[in-house]
Coordinates of C-alpha atoms in Angstrom, one line a residue:
Chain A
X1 CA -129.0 -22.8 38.0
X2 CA -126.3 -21.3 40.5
X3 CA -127.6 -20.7 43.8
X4 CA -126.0 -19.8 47.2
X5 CA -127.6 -19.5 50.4
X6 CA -126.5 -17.9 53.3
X7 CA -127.3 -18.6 56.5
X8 CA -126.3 -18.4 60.7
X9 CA -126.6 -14.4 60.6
X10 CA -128.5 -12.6 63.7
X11 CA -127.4 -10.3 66.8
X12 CA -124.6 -11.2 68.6
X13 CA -122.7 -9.1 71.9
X14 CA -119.2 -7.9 71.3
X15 CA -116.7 -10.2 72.0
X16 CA -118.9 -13.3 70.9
X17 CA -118.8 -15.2 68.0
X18 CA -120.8 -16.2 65.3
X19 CA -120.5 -18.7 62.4
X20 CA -122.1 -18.4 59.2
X21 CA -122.6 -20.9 56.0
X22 CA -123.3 -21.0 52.4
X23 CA -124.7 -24.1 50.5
X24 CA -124.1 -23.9 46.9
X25 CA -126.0 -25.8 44.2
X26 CA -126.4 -25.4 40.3
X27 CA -122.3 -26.6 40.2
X28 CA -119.4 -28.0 40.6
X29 CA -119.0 -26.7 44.3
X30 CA -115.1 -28.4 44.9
X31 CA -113.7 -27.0 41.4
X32 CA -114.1 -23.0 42.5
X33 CA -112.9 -21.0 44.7
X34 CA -115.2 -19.0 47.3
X35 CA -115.1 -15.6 48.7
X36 CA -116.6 -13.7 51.7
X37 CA -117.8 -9.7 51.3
X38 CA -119.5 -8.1 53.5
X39 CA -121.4 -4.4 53.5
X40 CA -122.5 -2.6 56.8
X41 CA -125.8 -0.8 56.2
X42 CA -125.7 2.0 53.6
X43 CA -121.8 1.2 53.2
X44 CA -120.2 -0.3 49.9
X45 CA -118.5 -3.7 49.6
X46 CA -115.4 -5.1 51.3
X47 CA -113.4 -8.5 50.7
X48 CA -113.7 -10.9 53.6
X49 CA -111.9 -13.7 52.7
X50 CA -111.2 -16.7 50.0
X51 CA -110.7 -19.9 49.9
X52 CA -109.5 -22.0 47.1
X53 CA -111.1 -25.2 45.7
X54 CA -109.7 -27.8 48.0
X55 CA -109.1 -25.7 50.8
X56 CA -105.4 -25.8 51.0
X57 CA -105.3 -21.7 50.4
X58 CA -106.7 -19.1 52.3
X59 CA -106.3 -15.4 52.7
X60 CA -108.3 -12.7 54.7
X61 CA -108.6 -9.2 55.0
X62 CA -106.3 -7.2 57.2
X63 CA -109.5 -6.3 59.2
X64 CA -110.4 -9.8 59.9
X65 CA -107.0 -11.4 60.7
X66 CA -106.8 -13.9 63.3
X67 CA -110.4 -13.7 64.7
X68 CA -112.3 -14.6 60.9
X69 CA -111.6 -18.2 59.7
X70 CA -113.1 -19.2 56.2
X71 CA -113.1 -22.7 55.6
X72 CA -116.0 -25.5 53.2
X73 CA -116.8 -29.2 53.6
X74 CA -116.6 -30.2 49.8
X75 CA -119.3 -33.2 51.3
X76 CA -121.8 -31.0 52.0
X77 CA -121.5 -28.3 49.4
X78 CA -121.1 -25.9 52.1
X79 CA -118.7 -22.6 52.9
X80 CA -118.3 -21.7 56.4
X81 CA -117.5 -17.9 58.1
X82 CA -116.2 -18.4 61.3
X83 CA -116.2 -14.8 63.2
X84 CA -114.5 -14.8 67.0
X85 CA -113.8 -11.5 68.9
X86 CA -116.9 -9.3 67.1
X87 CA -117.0 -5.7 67.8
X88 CA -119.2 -3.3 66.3
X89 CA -117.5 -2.8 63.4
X90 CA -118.6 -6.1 61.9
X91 CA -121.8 -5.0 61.5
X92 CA -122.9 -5.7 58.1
X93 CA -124.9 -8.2 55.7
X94 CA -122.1 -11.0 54.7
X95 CA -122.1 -12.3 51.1
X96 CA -120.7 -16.0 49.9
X97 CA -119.5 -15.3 46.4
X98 CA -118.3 -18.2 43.5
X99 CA -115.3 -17.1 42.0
X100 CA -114.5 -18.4 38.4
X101 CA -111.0 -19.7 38.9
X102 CA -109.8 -22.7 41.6
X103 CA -107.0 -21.1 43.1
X104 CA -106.1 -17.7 44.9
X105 CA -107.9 -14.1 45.1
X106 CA -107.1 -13.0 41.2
X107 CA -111.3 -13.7 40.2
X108 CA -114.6 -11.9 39.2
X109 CA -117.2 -13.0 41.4
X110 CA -119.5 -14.0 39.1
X111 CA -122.3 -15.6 41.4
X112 CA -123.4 -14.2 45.0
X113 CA -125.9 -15.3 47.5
X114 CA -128.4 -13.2 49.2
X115 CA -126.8 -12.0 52.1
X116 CA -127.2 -12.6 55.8
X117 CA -127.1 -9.7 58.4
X118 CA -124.5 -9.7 61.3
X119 CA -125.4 -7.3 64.1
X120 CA -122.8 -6.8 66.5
X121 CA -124.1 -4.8 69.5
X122 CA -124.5 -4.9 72.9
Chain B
X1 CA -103.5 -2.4 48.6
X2 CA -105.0 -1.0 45.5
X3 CA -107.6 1.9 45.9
X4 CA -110.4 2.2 43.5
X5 CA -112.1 5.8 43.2
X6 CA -115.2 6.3 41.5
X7 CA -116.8 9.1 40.3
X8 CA -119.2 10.7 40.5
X9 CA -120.9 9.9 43.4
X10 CA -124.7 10.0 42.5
X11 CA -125.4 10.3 38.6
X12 CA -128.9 12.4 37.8
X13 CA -130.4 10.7 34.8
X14 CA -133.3 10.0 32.7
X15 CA -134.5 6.9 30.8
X16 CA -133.2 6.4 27.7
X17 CA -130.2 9.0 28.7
X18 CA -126.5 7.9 28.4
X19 CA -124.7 6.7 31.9
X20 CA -120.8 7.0 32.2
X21 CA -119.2 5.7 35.4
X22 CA -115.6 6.8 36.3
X23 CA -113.3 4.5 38.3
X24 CA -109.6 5.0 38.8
X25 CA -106.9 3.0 40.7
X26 CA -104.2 4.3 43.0
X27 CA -101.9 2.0 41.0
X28 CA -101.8 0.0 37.9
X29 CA -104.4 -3.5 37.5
X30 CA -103.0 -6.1 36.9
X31 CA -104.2 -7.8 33.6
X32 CA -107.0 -5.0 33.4
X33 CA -108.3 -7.7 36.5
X34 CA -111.4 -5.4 36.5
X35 CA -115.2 -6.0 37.7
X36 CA -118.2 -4.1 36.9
X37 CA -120.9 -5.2 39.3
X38 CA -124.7 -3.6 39.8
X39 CA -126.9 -3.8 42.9
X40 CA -130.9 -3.0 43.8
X41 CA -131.7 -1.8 46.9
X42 CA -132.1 -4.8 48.9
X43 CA -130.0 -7.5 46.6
X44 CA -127.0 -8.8 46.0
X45 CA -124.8 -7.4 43.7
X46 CA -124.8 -8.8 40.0
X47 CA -121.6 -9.1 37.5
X48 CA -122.1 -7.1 34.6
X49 CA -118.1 -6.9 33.5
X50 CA -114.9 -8.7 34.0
X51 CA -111.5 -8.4 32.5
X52 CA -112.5 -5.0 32.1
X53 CA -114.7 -4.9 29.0
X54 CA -116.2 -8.7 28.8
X55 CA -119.8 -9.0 29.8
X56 CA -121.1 -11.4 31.7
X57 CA -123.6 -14.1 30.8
X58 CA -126.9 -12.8 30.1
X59 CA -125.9 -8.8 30.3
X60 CA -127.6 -7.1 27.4
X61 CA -124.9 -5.1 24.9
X62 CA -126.4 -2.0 26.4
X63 CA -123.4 -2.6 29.4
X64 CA -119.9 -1.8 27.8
X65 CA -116.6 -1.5 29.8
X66 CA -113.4 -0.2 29.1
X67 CA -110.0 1.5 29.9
X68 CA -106.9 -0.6 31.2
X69 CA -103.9 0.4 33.7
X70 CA -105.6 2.9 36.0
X71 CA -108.6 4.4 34.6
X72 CA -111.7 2.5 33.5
X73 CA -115.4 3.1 32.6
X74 CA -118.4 1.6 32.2
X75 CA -121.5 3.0 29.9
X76 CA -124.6 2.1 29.8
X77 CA -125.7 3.3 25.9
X78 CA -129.7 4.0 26.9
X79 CA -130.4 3.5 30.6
X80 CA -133.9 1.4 31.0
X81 CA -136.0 1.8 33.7
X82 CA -134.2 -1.4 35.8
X83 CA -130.9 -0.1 34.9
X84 CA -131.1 2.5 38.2
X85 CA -129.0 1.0 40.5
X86 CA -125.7 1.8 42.3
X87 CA -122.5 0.3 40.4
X88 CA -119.2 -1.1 42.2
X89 CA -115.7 -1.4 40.2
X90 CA -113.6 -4.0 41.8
X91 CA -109.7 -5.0 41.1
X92 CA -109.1 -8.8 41.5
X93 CA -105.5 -8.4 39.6
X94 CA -103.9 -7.5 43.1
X95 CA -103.9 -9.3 46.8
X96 CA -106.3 -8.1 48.5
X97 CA -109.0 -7.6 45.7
X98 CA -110.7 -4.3 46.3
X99 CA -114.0 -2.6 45.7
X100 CA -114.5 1.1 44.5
X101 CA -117.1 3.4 47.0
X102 CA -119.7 2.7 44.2
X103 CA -121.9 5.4 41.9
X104 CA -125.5 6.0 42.3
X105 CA -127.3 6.3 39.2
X106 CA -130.6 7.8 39.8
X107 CA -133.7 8.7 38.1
X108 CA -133.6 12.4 36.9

């Protein structure tokens, strides 16, 4: 079965930064696409950031351009979040999400992973 | 980007009851790119719908969706007891793929 786990979540000062991963299992991690959503506490869902199968493609969020860097090590299974220049606002538990297509941000996220919290405070 | 509304905010319901969730986008979606997804308090949201009316694997037939260009809906026929929950439309037709504010659905 699919299964994504999150990890590297925790407090961190404004102005630090903070790298998250998700290992995947249950597929064929380098065939799919991966995404990044996040929710602050009592808040709904926003996009992070994708990735496409191999890497080569990447997009982010308005919100997270050039401090947020999403990138995955095919090797390991893994998806990295790397967050630089945190403020407040980043508060929220982050979600790795498989998307059903290789290439570009046009997928259903069909499988997620728990979660892991980011708190961003001083 | 494309805004997704949804409405209403908190639906007051009772088992067995019929649930009908609203979401409408600022512009047209592409392909009817749409995504019905439900989340418990304290989990991660789960795919009920894509392309607008195709359930996912392992959703009972309870779950419908439909509606194309700007207004969709999902129903749930005859809510069980696990089907309270808040729901989340989301557009993937469109860079950057968007999520709507959600709807509560409650226990009357």
């Amino acid at each position: 079965q699919v299964q994504l786990v999150e990890s590297g979540g925790g407090v961190v000062q404004p102005g630090r930064s903070l790298r998250l991963s998700c290992v995947a299992s249950g597929f064929t991690f380098s065939s799919y696409g991966m995404h990044w959503v996040r929710q602050a506490p009592g808040k709904g869902l926003q996009w992070v950031a994708v990735i496409s199968y191999d890497g080569s493609n990447k997009y982010n969020a308005d919100s997270v351009k050039g401090r947020f860097t999403i990138s995955r090590d095919n090797s390991k299974n893994t998806l990295y979040l790397q967050m630089n220049s945190l403020s407040p606002e980043d508060t929220a538990v982050y979600y790795c999400a498989k998307a059903t297509y290789a290439v570009g941000t046009n997928s259903e996220l069909d499988y997620w992973g728990q979660g892991t919290l980011v708190t961003v405070s001083s | 980007e494309i805004v997704l509304t949804q409405s209403p905010g908190t639906l007051s319901l009772s088992p067995g009851e019929r649930a009908t969730v609203s979401c409408r986008a600022s512009q047209s979606v592409t392909s009817s790119s749409l995504a019905w997804y439900q989340q418990k308090p304290g989990q991660a949201p789960r795919l009920l719908i894509s392309g607008a009316s195709s359930r996912a694997t392992g959703i009972p037939d309870s779950f419908s969706g439909s509606g194309s260009g700007t207004d969709f809906t999902l129903t749930i026929s005859r809510l069980e007891p696990e089907d309270f929950a808040v729901y989340y439309c989301q557009q993937y037709g469109s860079s950057p793929p968007t999520f709507g504010g959600g709807t509560k659905v409650e226990i009357k």
